[in-house]
Amino acid sequence: MEYNNETLPVESRATMLRRLFVFICLTLGGMCLAALLISFIVKNPPTAVQLRISTILQDVIVFIFPAVAIAVVSSRLPARFLSLDRVPRVWPMFWAIVALIVSAPIQNQIIAWNEAIRLPESMVSVERWMRAAEESARASAEIIMGGSTVGDLIMGLLVAGILAGLSEELFFRGALQRIFTLSDRHVHAAIWSAAFIFSAMHFQFYGFLPRLLLGAFFGYVVAWSGSLWIAIIVHALNNMMVVVSSWNARRLGVDNQLEEIGIDSPLMLAFSLLLTIAALSMLYRCCRKNLAQKHRELTKNS
């Protein structure tokens, strides 16, 4: 399997550990600063405006700043370090979006399975804590995306859709996955490590598995295409579909139908799985052709 190795030079494990240490320090510092600022903004009970402002601060200080900072201190070409220097091509973008859309039934079923997990009776206190954390995160998300006006929809799209997609991809795929990738041989480990941390840092334990798989999908999009922009756009689109669906459900006073597609429907799940595999195969083939063309151009110009 081929990957875009223009941004993947062979590096030492010591270099990776140094970068990871600096990145962790930057992230922890950002968390402390964001927590301090948010404590002055968010009151109890929090309003939608307060939570939106706190989300913007968190995205900028905790996610965007550490990613940009580690790229600047690690490379003379920070945009290349973050895989931001390559303009996304149309067909890889198209097939990545198709893969996201056709996999919705599978994602919903995995979410249902994940939410149905029960811990042993000896860990009942842990399960209560996990469910309380899940409900708290869900309630905060509902407030951020709350309201049924056009203004509420626009704010939800900007904050929970576009900004979240941009900041999280910069942090987890642009910076963290890049730090973990010592060479092409370590790409799979880097992708799944970054995806694991991506899912864990959301602190929504009953959505851990689907978010892990989604993070791995974004990771392979970056590894195959060499462009973080595709992952940013697809991630933002995924978030925006959730925002629009939730907003429309509130406006009409009905349940969110997007979350129910494919659940307990074996035929639809099988169809979704086949289409997802086909879309991912086409995505990989498009990226492989692009990489071969790029290699020929570099060879010709050398």
Tab-separated table of C-alpha atoms in Angstrom:
chain	number	residue	atom	x	y	z
A	1	MET	CA	0.000	0.000	0.000
A	2	GLU	CA	1.364	3.379	-1.025
A	3	TYR	CA	1.234	6.623	0.882
A	4	ASN	CA	2.131	10.176	0.144
A	5	ASN	CA	5.683	10.270	1.495
A	6	GLU	CA	6.465	13.858	0.482
A	7	THR	CA	5.778	14.853	4.076
A	8	LEU	CA	7.031	11.626	5.660
A	9	PRO	CA	10.814	11.710	5.892
A	10	VAL	CA	12.493	9.003	7.946
A	11	GLU	CA	13.011	10.445	11.416
A	12	SER	CA	14.499	9.144	14.638
A	13	ARG	CA	12.422	7.980	17.565
A	14	ALA	CA	14.199	10.576	19.718
A	15	THR	CA	12.961	13.350	17.422
A	16	MET	CA	9.432	11.995	17.658
A	17	LEU	CA	9.582	11.861	21.460
A	18	ARG	CA	10.928	15.413	21.691
A	19	ARG	CA	8.178	16.709	19.455
A	20	LEU	CA	5.564	14.747	21.369
A	21	PHE	CA	6.816	16.131	24.690
A	22	VAL	CA	6.692	19.718	23.407
A	23	PHE	CA	3.266	19.102	21.882
A	24	ILE	CA	1.893	17.706	25.147
A	25	CYS	CA	3.281	20.690	27.065
A	26	LEU	CA	1.696	23.110	24.598
A	27	THR	CA	-1.614	21.261	24.835
A	28	LEU	CA	-1.639	21.162	28.641
A	29	GLY	CA	-0.736	24.840	28.748
A	30	GLY	CA	-3.562	25.579	26.333
A	31	MET	CA	-5.986	23.553	28.455
A	32	CYS	CA	-5.047	25.480	31.597
A	33	LEU	CA	-5.371	28.849	29.865
A	34	ALA	CA	-8.667	27.895	28.229
A	35	ALA	CA	-10.065	26.601	31.533
A	36	LEU	CA	-9.104	29.863	33.245
A	37	LEU	CA	-10.724	32.024	30.574
A	38	ILE	CA	-13.832	29.854	30.374
A	39	SER	CA	-14.290	30.030	34.162
A	40	PHE	CA	-14.810	33.778	33.808
A	41	ILE	CA	-17.291	33.377	30.950
A	42	VAL	CA	-19.510	30.380	31.672
A	43	LYS	CA	-21.995	30.693	34.523
A	44	ASN	CA	-24.303	28.103	36.060
A	45	PRO	CA	-26.554	27.297	34.298
A	46	PRO	CA	-24.666	28.091	31.082
A	47	THR	CA	-26.331	29.852	28.174
A	48	ALA	CA	-25.929	29.013	24.492
A	49	VAL	CA	-23.847	32.146	23.905
A	50	GLN	CA	-21.518	31.327	26.808
A	51	LEU	CA	-20.984	27.751	25.638
A	52	ARG	CA	-20.377	28.867	22.060
A	53	ILE	CA	-17.751	31.372	23.190
A	54	SER	CA	-16.101	28.748	25.412
A	55	THR	CA	-16.091	26.269	22.515
A	56	ILE	CA	-14.401	28.815	20.248
A	57	LEU	CA	-11.766	29.518	22.914
A	58	GLN	CA	-11.166	25.813	23.438
A	59	ASP	CA	-10.824	25.109	19.721
A	60	VAL	CA	-8.376	27.972	19.188
A	61	ILE	CA	-6.275	27.659	22.356
A	62	VAL	CA	-6.304	23.894	22.971
A	63	PHE	CA	-6.332	22.574	19.392
A	64	ILE	CA	-5.241	25.151	16.806
A	65	PHE	CA	-2.459	26.885	18.760
A	66	PRO	CA	-0.509	23.711	19.765
A	67	ALA	CA	-0.773	22.317	16.224
A	68	VAL	CA	0.516	25.491	14.575
A	69	ALA	CA	3.184	26.014	17.250
A	70	ILE	CA	4.649	22.503	16.958
A	71	ALA	CA	4.720	22.843	13.164
A	72	VAL	CA	6.582	26.156	13.399
A	73	VAL	CA	9.205	24.867	15.848
A	74	SER	CA	9.619	21.511	14.051
A	75	SER	CA	9.955	22.578	10.439
A	76	ARG	CA	10.977	25.452	8.213
A	77	LEU	CA	7.910	24.531	6.171
A	78	PRO	CA	5.114	24.389	8.780
A	79	ALA	CA	2.357	24.150	6.161
A	80	ARG	CA	4.017	21.053	4.713
A	81	PHE	CA	4.496	19.612	8.208
A	82	LEU	CA	0.725	19.890	8.731
A	83	SER	CA	-0.052	18.654	5.182
A	84	LEU	CA	-1.670	21.988	4.354
A	85	ASP	CA	0.517	22.786	1.353
A	86	ARG	CA	-1.262	20.502	-1.110
A	87	VAL	CA	-4.448	21.742	-2.788
A	88	PRO	CA	-7.118	19.020	-2.515
A	89	ARG	CA	-7.973	17.263	-5.768
A	90	VAL	CA	-11.564	16.902	-6.889
A	91	TRP	CA	-11.910	13.118	-7.157
A	92	PRO	CA	-10.291	12.181	-3.820
A	93	MET	CA	-12.520	14.821	-2.213
A	94	PHE	CA	-15.571	13.407	-3.986
A	95	TRP	CA	-14.956	9.800	-2.959
A	96	ALA	CA	-14.131	10.764	0.632
A	97	ILE	CA	-17.482	12.567	0.873
A	98	VAL	CA	-19.280	9.620	-0.734
A	99	ALA	CA	-17.645	7.225	1.749
A	100	LEU	CA	-18.786	9.414	4.642
A	101	ILE	CA	-22.388	9.583	3.419
A	102	VAL	CA	-22.906	5.928	2.469
A	103	SER	CA	-21.358	4.755	5.759
A	104	ALA	CA	-24.025	6.572	7.826
A	105	PRO	CA	-26.137	3.422	8.475
A	106	ILE	CA	-23.057	1.520	9.652
A	107	GLN	CA	-22.046	4.399	11.903
A	108	ASN	CA	-25.528	4.556	13.436
A	109	GLN	CA	-25.573	0.811	14.121
A	110	ILE	CA	-22.122	0.908	15.740
A	111	ILE	CA	-23.278	3.837	17.883
A	112	ALA	CA	-26.303	1.785	18.984
A	113	TRP	CA	-24.090	-1.195	19.840
A	114	ASN	CA	-21.651	1.023	21.715
A	115	GLU	CA	-24.438	2.670	23.734
A	116	ALA	CA	-25.817	-0.756	24.682
A	117	ILE	CA	-22.591	-1.828	26.410
A	118	ARG	CA	-23.063	-2.664	30.088
A	119	LEU	CA	-20.245	-3.035	32.596
A	120	PRO	CA	-20.175	-5.781	35.274
A	121	GLU	CA	-22.041	-5.107	38.520
A	122	SER	CA	-18.713	-4.670	40.302
A	123	MET	CA	-18.108	-1.593	38.115
A	124	VAL	CA	-21.558	-0.052	38.457
A	125	SER	CA	-20.139	3.162	39.933
A	126	VAL	CA	-17.798	3.518	36.957
A	127	GLU	CA	-20.691	2.990	34.556
A	128	ARG	CA	-22.770	5.645	36.322
A	129	TRP	CA	-19.889	8.106	36.064
A	130	MET	CA	-19.412	7.311	32.365
A	131	ARG	CA	-23.102	7.768	31.616
A	132	ALA	CA	-23.196	11.015	33.600
A	133	ALA	CA	-20.226	12.321	31.589
A	134	GLU	CA	-21.956	11.226	28.374
A	135	GLU	CA	-25.179	12.998	29.302
A	136	SER	CA	-23.299	16.145	30.328
A	137	ALA	CA	-21.436	16.266	27.001
A	138	ARG	CA	-24.647	15.624	25.098
A	139	ALA	CA	-26.492	18.343	27.016
A	140	SER	CA	-23.715	20.858	26.294
A	141	ALA	CA	-23.811	19.956	22.599
A	142	GLU	CA	-27.582	20.417	22.546
A	143	ILE	CA	-27.235	23.879	24.077
A	144	ILE	CA	-24.504	24.876	21.593
A	145	MET	CA	-26.621	23.689	18.657
A	146	GLY	CA	-29.871	24.705	20.363
A	147	GLY	CA	-32.599	26.920	18.982
A	148	SER	CA	-34.714	26.701	15.862
A	149	THR	CA	-34.034	30.056	14.191
A	150	VAL	CA	-31.882	30.606	11.120
A	151	GLY	CA	-29.397	32.472	13.326
A	152	ASP	CA	-29.095	29.438	15.600
A	153	LEU	CA	-28.464	27.251	12.562
A	154	ILE	CA	-25.733	29.556	11.248
A	155	MET	CA	-23.995	29.702	14.634
A	156	GLY	CA	-24.185	25.930	14.960
A	157	LEU	CA	-22.707	25.448	11.493
A	158	LEU	CA	-19.856	27.871	12.206
A	159	VAL	CA	-18.962	26.691	15.727
A	160	ALA	CA	-19.898	22.992	15.879
A	161	GLY	CA	-19.419	22.395	12.172
A	162	ILE	CA	-16.647	24.337	10.470
A	163	LEU	CA	-14.479	25.444	13.410
A	164	ALA	CA	-14.623	22.044	15.121
A	165	GLY	CA	-13.661	20.261	11.906
A	166	LEU	CA	-10.773	22.642	11.254
A	167	SER	CA	-9.370	22.676	14.785
A	168	GLU	CA	-9.643	18.934	15.445
A	169	GLU	CA	-8.080	17.951	12.130
A	170	LEU	CA	-5.193	20.376	12.637
A	171	PHE	CA	-4.582	18.917	16.090
A	172	PHE	CA	-5.151	15.182	15.613
A	173	ARG	CA	-4.255	14.513	11.980
A	174	GLY	CA	-2.134	17.528	11.045
A	175	ALA	CA	0.047	17.550	14.166
A	176	LEU	CA	-0.403	14.424	16.325
A	177	GLN	CA	-0.574	11.872	13.510
A	178	ARG	CA	2.363	13.610	11.828
A	179	ILE	CA	4.416	13.428	15.047
A	180	PHE	CA	3.682	9.705	15.420
A	181	THR	CA	4.692	8.992	11.814
A	182	LEU	CA	8.420	8.234	11.787
A	183	SER	CA	8.291	6.883	8.218
A	184	ASP	CA	5.917	5.154	5.803
A	185	ARG	CA	6.287	1.924	7.801
A	186	HIS	CA	4.687	3.566	10.836
A	187	VAL	CA	1.667	5.108	9.097
A	188	HIS	CA	-0.919	2.567	10.329
A	189	ALA	CA	0.248	2.840	13.945
A	190	ALA	CA	0.244	6.637	13.695
A	191	ILE	CA	-3.266	6.731	12.231
A	192	TRP	CA	-4.804	4.451	14.857
A	193	SER	CA	-2.907	6.045	17.758
A	194	ALA	CA	-4.127	9.505	16.760
A	195	ALA	CA	-7.653	8.144	16.218
A	196	PHE	CA	-7.647	6.530	19.681
A	197	ILE	CA	-6.597	9.786	21.346
A	198	PHE	CA	-9.090	11.708	19.190
A	199	SER	CA	-11.938	9.553	20.469
A	200	ALA	CA	-10.725	9.445	24.079
A	201	MET	CA	-10.354	13.234	24.351
A	202	HIS	CA	-14.052	13.716	23.631
A	203	PHE	CA	-14.825	11.990	26.975
A	204	GLN	CA	-17.944	10.405	25.482
A	205	PHE	CA	-17.377	6.764	26.338
A	206	TYR	CA	-20.558	5.455	24.739
A	207	GLY	CA	-19.524	6.959	21.433
A	208	PHE	CA	-15.899	5.841	21.656
A	209	LEU	CA	-15.889	3.095	19.012
A	210	PRO	CA	-17.679	4.979	16.189
A	211	ARG	CA	-15.531	8.048	16.830
A	212	LEU	CA	-12.392	5.868	16.788
A	213	LEU	CA	-13.365	4.513	13.360
A	214	LEU	CA	-14.231	7.990	12.107
A	215	GLY	CA	-10.852	9.273	13.287
A	216	ALA	CA	-9.091	6.413	11.512
A	217	PHE	CA	-11.027	7.241	8.338
A	218	PHE	CA	-9.837	10.850	8.477
A	219	GLY	CA	-6.316	9.593	9.142
A	220	TYR	CA	-6.266	7.401	6.044
A	221	VAL	CA	-7.706	10.247	3.977
A	222	VAL	CA	-4.688	12.363	4.947
A	223	ALA	CA	-2.209	9.505	4.484
A	224	TRP	CA	-3.549	8.573	1.057
A	225	SER	CA	-4.152	12.055	-0.339
A	226	GLY	CA	-1.330	13.954	1.367
A	227	SER	CA	-3.769	16.826	1.978
A	228	LEU	CA	-5.201	17.746	5.359
A	229	TRP	CA	-7.733	19.968	3.595
A	230	ILE	CA	-9.767	16.977	2.451
A	231	ALA	CA	-10.025	15.646	6.011
A	232	ILE	CA	-10.937	19.126	7.283
A	233	ILE	CA	-13.703	19.536	4.710
A	234	VAL	CA	-15.112	16.024	5.207
A	235	HIS	CA	-14.948	16.352	9.011
A	236	ALA	CA	-16.702	19.725	8.864
A	237	LEU	CA	-19.323	18.280	6.515
A	238	ASN	CA	-19.962	15.405	8.921
A	239	ASN	CA	-20.474	17.851	11.791
A	240	MET	CA	-22.636	20.149	9.671
A	241	MET	CA	-24.969	17.289	8.709
A	242	VAL	CA	-25.508	16.596	12.413
A	243	VAL	CA	-26.138	20.303	13.092
A	244	VAL	CA	-28.655	20.652	10.241
A	245	SER	CA	-30.449	17.420	11.145
A	246	SER	CA	-30.731	18.404	14.823
A	247	TRP	CA	-31.892	21.923	13.933
A	248	ASN	CA	-34.534	20.622	11.542
A	249	ALA	CA	-35.796	18.121	14.131
A	250	ARG	CA	-36.172	20.891	16.723
A	251	ARG	CA	-37.878	23.164	14.194
A	252	LEU	CA	-40.424	20.497	13.268
A	253	GLY	CA	-40.730	19.065	16.779
A	254	VAL	CA	-39.806	15.527	15.693
A	255	ASP	CA	-37.058	13.012	16.455
A	256	ASN	CA	-33.728	13.281	14.647
A	257	GLN	CA	-34.215	10.842	11.776
A	258	LEU	CA	-30.572	10.968	10.684
A	259	GLU	CA	-29.559	9.064	13.826
A	260	GLU	CA	-32.017	6.228	13.090
A	261	ILE	CA	-30.987	5.394	9.514
A	262	GLY	CA	-29.912	1.759	9.188
A	263	ILE	CA	-30.406	0.675	12.806
A	264	ASP	CA	-31.596	-2.963	13.023
A	265	SER	CA	-31.872	-3.196	9.236
A	266	PRO	CA	-29.522	-5.977	8.033
A	267	LEU	CA	-30.224	-5.326	4.352
A	268	MET	CA	-29.467	-1.615	4.598
A	269	LEU	CA	-26.358	-2.312	6.689
A	270	ALA	CA	-25.062	-4.812	4.124
A	271	PHE	CA	-25.741	-2.357	1.307
A	272	SER	CA	-24.041	0.428	3.271
A	273	LEU	CA	-21.005	-1.760	3.952
A	274	LEU	CA	-20.596	-2.665	0.274
A	275	LEU	CA	-20.938	0.957	-0.848
A	276	THR	CA	-18.480	2.116	1.822
A	277	ILE	CA	-15.875	-0.443	0.745
A	278	ALA	CA	-16.381	0.567	-2.891
A	279	ALA	CA	-16.041	4.282	-2.091
A	280	LEU	CA	-12.893	3.722	-0.018
A	281	SER	CA	-11.422	1.618	-2.815
A	282	MET	CA	-12.105	4.379	-5.334
A	283	LEU	CA	-10.627	6.939	-2.943
A	284	TYR	CA	-7.437	4.917	-2.619
A	285	ARG	CA	-7.206	4.342	-6.370
A	286	CYS	CA	-7.598	8.069	-7.070
A	287	CYS	CA	-4.905	8.926	-4.546
A	288	ARG	CA	-2.577	6.249	-5.916
A	289	LYS	CA	-2.941	7.686	-9.417
A	290	ASN	CA	-2.271	11.184	-8.120
A	291	LEU	CA	0.852	10.027	-6.282
A	292	ALA	CA	2.151	8.203	-9.349
A	293	GLN	CA	1.574	11.307	-11.463
A	294	LYS	CA	3.343	13.474	-8.876
A	295	HIS	CA	6.270	11.042	-8.817
A	296	ARG	CA	6.544	11.194	-12.606
A	297	GLU	CA	6.512	15.001	-12.506
A	298	LEU	CA	9.247	15.091	-9.875
A	299	THR	CA	11.339	12.563	-11.827
A	300	LYS	CA	10.905	14.524	-15.044
A	301	ASN	CA	11.909	17.816	-13.420
A	302	SER	CA	14.879	16.395	-11.521
